[in-house]
Coordinates of C-alpha atoms and ligand atoms in Angstrom, one line a residue:
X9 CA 0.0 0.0 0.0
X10 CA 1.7 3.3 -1.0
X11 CA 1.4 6.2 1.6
X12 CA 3.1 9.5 1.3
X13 CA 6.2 9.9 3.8
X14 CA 5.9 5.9 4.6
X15 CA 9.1 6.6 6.6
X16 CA 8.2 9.2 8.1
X17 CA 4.8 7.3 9.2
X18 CA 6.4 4.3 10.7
X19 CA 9.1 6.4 13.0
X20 CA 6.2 8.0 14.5
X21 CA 4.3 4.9 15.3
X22 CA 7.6 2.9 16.1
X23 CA 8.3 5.9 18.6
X24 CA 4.7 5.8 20.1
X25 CA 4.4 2.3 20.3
X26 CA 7.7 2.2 22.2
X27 CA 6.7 5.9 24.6
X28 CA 3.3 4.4 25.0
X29 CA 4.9 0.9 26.5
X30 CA 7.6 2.5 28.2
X31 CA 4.8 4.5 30.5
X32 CA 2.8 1.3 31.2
X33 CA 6.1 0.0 32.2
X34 CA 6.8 3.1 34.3
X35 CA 3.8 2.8 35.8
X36 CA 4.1 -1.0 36.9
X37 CA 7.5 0.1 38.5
X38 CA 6.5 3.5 40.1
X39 CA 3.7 1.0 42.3
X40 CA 5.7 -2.7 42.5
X41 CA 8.9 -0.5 43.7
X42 CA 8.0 2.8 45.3
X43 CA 4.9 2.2 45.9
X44 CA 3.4 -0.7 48.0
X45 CA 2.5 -3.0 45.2
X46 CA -1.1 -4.4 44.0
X47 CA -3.7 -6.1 45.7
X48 CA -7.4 -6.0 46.2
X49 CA -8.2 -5.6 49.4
X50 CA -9.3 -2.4 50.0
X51 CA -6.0 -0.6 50.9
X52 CA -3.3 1.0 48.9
X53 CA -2.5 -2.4 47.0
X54 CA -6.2 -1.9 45.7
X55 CA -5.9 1.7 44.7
X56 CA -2.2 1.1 42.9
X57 CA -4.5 -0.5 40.1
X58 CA -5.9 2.9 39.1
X59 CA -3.1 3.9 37.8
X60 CA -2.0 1.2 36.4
X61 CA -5.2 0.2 34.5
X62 CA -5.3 4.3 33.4
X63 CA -2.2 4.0 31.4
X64 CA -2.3 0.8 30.5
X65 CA -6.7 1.2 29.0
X66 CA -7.3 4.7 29.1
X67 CA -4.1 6.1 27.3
X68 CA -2.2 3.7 25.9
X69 CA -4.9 1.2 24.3
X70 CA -7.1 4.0 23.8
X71 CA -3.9 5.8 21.4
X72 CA -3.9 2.8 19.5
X73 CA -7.1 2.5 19.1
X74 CA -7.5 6.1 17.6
X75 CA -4.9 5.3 15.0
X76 CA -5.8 1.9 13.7
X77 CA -7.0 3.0 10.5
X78 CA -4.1 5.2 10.0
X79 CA -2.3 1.3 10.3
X80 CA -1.6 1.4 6.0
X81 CA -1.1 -2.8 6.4
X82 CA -5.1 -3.0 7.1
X83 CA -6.3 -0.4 4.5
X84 CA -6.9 -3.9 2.4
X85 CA -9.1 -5.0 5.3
X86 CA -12.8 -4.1 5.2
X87 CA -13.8 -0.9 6.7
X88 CA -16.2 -3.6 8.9
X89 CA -13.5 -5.3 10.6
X90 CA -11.4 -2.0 11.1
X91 CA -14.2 -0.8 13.1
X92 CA -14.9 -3.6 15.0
X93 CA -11.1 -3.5 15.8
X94 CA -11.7 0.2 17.0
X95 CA -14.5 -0.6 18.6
X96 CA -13.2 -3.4 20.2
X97 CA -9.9 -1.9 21.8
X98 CA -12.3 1.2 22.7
X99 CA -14.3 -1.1 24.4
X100 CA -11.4 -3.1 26.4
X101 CA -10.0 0.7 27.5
X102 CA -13.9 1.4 28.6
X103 CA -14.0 -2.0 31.0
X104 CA -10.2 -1.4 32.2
X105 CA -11.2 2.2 33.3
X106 CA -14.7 1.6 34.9
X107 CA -12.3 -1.4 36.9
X108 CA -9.9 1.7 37.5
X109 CA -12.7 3.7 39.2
X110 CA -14.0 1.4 41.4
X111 CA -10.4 0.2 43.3
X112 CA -10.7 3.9 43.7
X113 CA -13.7 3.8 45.4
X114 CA -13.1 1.0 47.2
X115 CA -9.6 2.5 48.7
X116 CA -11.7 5.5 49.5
X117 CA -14.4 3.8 51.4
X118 CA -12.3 1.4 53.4
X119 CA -10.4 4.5 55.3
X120 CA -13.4 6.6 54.9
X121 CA -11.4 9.4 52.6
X122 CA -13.9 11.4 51.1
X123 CA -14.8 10.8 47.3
X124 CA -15.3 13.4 44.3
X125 CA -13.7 16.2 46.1
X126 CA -10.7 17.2 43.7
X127 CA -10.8 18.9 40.6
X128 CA -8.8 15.5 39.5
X129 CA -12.0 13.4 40.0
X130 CA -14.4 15.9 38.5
X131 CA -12.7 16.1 35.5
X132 CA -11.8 12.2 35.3
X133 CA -15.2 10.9 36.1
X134 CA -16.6 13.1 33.1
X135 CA -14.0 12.0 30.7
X136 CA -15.2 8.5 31.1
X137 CA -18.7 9.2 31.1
X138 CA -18.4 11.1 27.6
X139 CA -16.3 8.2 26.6
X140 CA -19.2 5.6 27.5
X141 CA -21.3 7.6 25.5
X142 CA -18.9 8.2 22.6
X143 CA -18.6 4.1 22.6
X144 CA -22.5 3.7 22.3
X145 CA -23.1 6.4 20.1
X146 CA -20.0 5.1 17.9
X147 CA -21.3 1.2 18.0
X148 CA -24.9 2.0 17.3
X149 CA -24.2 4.7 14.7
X150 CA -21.0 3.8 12.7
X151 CA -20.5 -0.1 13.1
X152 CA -24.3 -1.0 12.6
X153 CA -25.4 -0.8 9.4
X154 CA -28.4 0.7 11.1
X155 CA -28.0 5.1 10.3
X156 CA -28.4 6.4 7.1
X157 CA -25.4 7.9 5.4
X158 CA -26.4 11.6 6.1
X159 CA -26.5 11.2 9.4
X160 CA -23.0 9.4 9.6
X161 CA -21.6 12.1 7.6
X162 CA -22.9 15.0 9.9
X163 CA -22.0 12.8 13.0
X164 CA -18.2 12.0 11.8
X165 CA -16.3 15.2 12.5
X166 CA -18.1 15.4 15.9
X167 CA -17.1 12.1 16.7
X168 CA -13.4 12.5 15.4
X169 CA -13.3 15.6 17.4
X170 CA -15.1 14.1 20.7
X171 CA -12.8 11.6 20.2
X172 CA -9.5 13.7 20.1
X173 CA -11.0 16.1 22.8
X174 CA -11.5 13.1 25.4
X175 CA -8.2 11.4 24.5
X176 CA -6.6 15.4 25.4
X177 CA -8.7 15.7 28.9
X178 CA -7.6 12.0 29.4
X179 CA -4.0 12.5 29.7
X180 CA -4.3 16.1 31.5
X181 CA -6.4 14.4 34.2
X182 CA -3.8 11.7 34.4
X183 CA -1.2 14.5 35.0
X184 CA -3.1 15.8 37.6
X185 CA -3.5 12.6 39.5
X186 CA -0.2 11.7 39.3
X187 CA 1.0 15.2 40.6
X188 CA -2.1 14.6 43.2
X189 CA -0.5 11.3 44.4
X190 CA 2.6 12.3 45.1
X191 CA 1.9 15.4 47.0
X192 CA -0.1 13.3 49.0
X193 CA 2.5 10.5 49.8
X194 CA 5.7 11.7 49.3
X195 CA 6.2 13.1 52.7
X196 CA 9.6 11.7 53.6
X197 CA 11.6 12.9 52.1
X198 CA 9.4 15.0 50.9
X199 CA 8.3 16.0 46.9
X200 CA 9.8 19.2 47.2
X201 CA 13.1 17.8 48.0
X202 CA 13.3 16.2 44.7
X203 CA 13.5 12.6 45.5
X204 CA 14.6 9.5 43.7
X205 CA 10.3 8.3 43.2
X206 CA 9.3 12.0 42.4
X207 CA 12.2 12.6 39.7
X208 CA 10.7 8.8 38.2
X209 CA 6.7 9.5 38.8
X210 CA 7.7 12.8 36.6
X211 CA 9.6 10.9 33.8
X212 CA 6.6 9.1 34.1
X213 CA 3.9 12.2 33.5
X214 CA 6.8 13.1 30.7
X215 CA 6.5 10.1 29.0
X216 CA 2.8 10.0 28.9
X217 CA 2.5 13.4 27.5
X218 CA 5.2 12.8 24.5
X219 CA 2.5 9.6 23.7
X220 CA -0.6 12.2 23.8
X221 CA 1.7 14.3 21.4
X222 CA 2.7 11.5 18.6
X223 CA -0.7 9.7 18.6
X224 CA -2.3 13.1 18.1
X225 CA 0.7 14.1 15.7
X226 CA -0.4 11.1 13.3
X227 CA -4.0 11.3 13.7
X228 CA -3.8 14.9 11.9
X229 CA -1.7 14.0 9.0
X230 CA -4.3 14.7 6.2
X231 CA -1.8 12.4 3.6
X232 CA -1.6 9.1 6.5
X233 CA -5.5 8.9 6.4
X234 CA -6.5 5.6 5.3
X235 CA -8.4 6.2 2.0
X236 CA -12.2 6.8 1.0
X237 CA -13.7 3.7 -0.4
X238 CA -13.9 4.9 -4.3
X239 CA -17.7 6.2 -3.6
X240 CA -18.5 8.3 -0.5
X241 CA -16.8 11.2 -1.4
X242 CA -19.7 11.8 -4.4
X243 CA -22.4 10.2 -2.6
X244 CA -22.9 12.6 0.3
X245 CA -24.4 15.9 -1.4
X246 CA -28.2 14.0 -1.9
X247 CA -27.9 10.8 1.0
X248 CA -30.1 8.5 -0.3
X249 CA -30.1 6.7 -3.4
X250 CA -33.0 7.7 -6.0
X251 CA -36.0 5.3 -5.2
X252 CA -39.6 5.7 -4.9
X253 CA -42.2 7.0 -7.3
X254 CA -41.6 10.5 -6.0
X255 CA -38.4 10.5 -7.0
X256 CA -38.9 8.7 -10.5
X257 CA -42.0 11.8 -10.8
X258 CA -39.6 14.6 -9.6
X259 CA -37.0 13.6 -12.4
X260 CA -39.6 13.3 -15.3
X261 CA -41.1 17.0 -14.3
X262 CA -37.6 18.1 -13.5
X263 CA -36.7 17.0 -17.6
X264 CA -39.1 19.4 -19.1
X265 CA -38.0 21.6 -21.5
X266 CA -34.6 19.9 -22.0
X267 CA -32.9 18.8 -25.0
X268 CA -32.1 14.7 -25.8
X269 CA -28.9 15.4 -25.0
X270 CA -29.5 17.1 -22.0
X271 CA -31.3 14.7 -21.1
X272 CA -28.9 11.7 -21.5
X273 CA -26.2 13.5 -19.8
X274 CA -28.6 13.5 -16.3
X275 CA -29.5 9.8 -17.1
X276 CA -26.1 8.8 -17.3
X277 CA -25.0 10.9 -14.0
X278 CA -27.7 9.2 -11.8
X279 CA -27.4 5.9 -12.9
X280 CA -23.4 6.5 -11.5
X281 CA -24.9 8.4 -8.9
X282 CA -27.3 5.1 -7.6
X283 CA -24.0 2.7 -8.6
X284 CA -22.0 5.0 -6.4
X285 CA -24.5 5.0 -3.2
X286 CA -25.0 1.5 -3.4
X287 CA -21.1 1.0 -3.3
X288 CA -21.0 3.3 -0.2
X289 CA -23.9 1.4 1.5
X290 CA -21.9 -1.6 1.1
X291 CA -18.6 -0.2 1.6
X292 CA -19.8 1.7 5.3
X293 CA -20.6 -1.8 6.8
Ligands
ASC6 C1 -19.2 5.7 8.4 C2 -18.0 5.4 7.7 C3 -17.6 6.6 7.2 C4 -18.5 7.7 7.5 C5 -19.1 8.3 6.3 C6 -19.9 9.5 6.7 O1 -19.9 4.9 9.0 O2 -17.4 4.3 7.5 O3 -16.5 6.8 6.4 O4 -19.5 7.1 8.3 O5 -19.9 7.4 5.6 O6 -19.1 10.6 6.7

């Protein structure tokens, strides 16, 4: 499959791939070594998976999933399974973050430390309610051959941008919690004092942001977008293919006055015109 700046392309995934594993990594260590390792019990064993299940669902699996169809190996595949595939990792971040929430909870309730206070779990808990709803909205909308194609095409940008804008509040409230966690624990020696597990947990927030930037980096690339099946670019201006006796009326009216030629020409363009939005009915599922 030819792509323009192929090179360029697979640097930038190779170099997210490897940020994005390097921070799940980071995290693993920042809790098995400085921290007091995992667990579910109710204690700080329990709440060490919330971070861990973040990185590892919310930003790393949910990077990749944003730019599998930029992938140019599976622009042969069928637009079905590359959704599914989207869906599917979107779906596996979803359950690993709603797991995330409750060890929070859990931690929270067994020494009675208040929930929902911090600007940390505001913004979190609403970044994963939008991204429940983006999931739904996406499955029922995109992936089942259930909307019309206007309605797709209106709903596409928001759900690209929805999808960039969560991903963005994702990683900041990740930042936050991190820089939440270690103000609370780090005590001594204290975070201010520069520490060996404050100079890692930072790396850490470092590395997590350089991920945001290269997954969002090759999301944008107009060129790396995997291309339009042949039809859907024409098909959008009318929707729906011509069908009905209205229609069939509306073109014989519409003819009057015109010459054979004339006439021929619009013949010819709607017959491509009902090839075409066939191809794209097909092509969307
Ligand atoms: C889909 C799909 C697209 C868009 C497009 C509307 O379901 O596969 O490429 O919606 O048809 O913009």
């Amino acid at each position: 499959m030819a792509m323009d700046g192929y090179r360029g392309f697979l640097g930038l995934l190779v170099s997210a791939l490897l940020v994005g594993f390097l921070s799940v990594i980071f995290t693993l260590v920042w809790v098995l070594h400085y921290r007091e390792g995992l667990g579910w019990d109710g204690t700080a064993l329990e709440f060490n998976w919330h971070p861990v299940l973040v990185v590892t669902g919310f930003v790393f699996i949910q990077g990749i999933a944003i730019i599998v169809y930029r992938l140019p190996w599976t622009w042969k595949c069928s637009k079905f399974l590359m959704k599914s595939i989207h869906a599917g990792l979107h779906a596996v971040a979803t359950i690993l973050g709603i797991i995330s929430l409750v060890a929070v909870f859990d931690f929270h309730n067994t020494f009675n430390i208040p929930n929902m206070y911090s600007l940390h779990s505001w913004i979190g808990l609403t970044a994963v309610i939008l991204y429940v709803q983006q999931l739904f909205l996406g499955f029922f909308i995109f992936l089942l051959p259930i909307a019309p194609l206007s309605l797709r095409a209106v709903l596409m940008p928001i759900h690209v941008y929805s999808g960039l804008l969560i991903f963005g509040t994702v990683i900041a409230t990740v930042l936050m919690g991190l820089t939440e966690k270690l103000i609370f624990s780090l005590k001594d020696p204290a975070y201010n004092t520069l520490p060996p597990e404050g100079v890692f947990a930072n790396t850490l927030g470092l590395l997590i942001l350089v991920f945001g930037a290269l997954i969002f980096w090759i999301v944008t690339r107009p060129q790396w977008k995997r291309p339009k099946e042949p039809n859907s670019v024409l098909l959008q201006p009318n929707g729906g293919a011509l069908e009905g006796v209205e229609s069939a009326m509306a073109i014989n009216f519409g003819s009057m006055g015109k010459s054979d030629s004339e006439l021929n020409n619009e013949a010819e363009a709607r017959k491509r015109n009902v090839v075409f939005d066939e191809a794209a009915q097909r092509s969307t599922m």
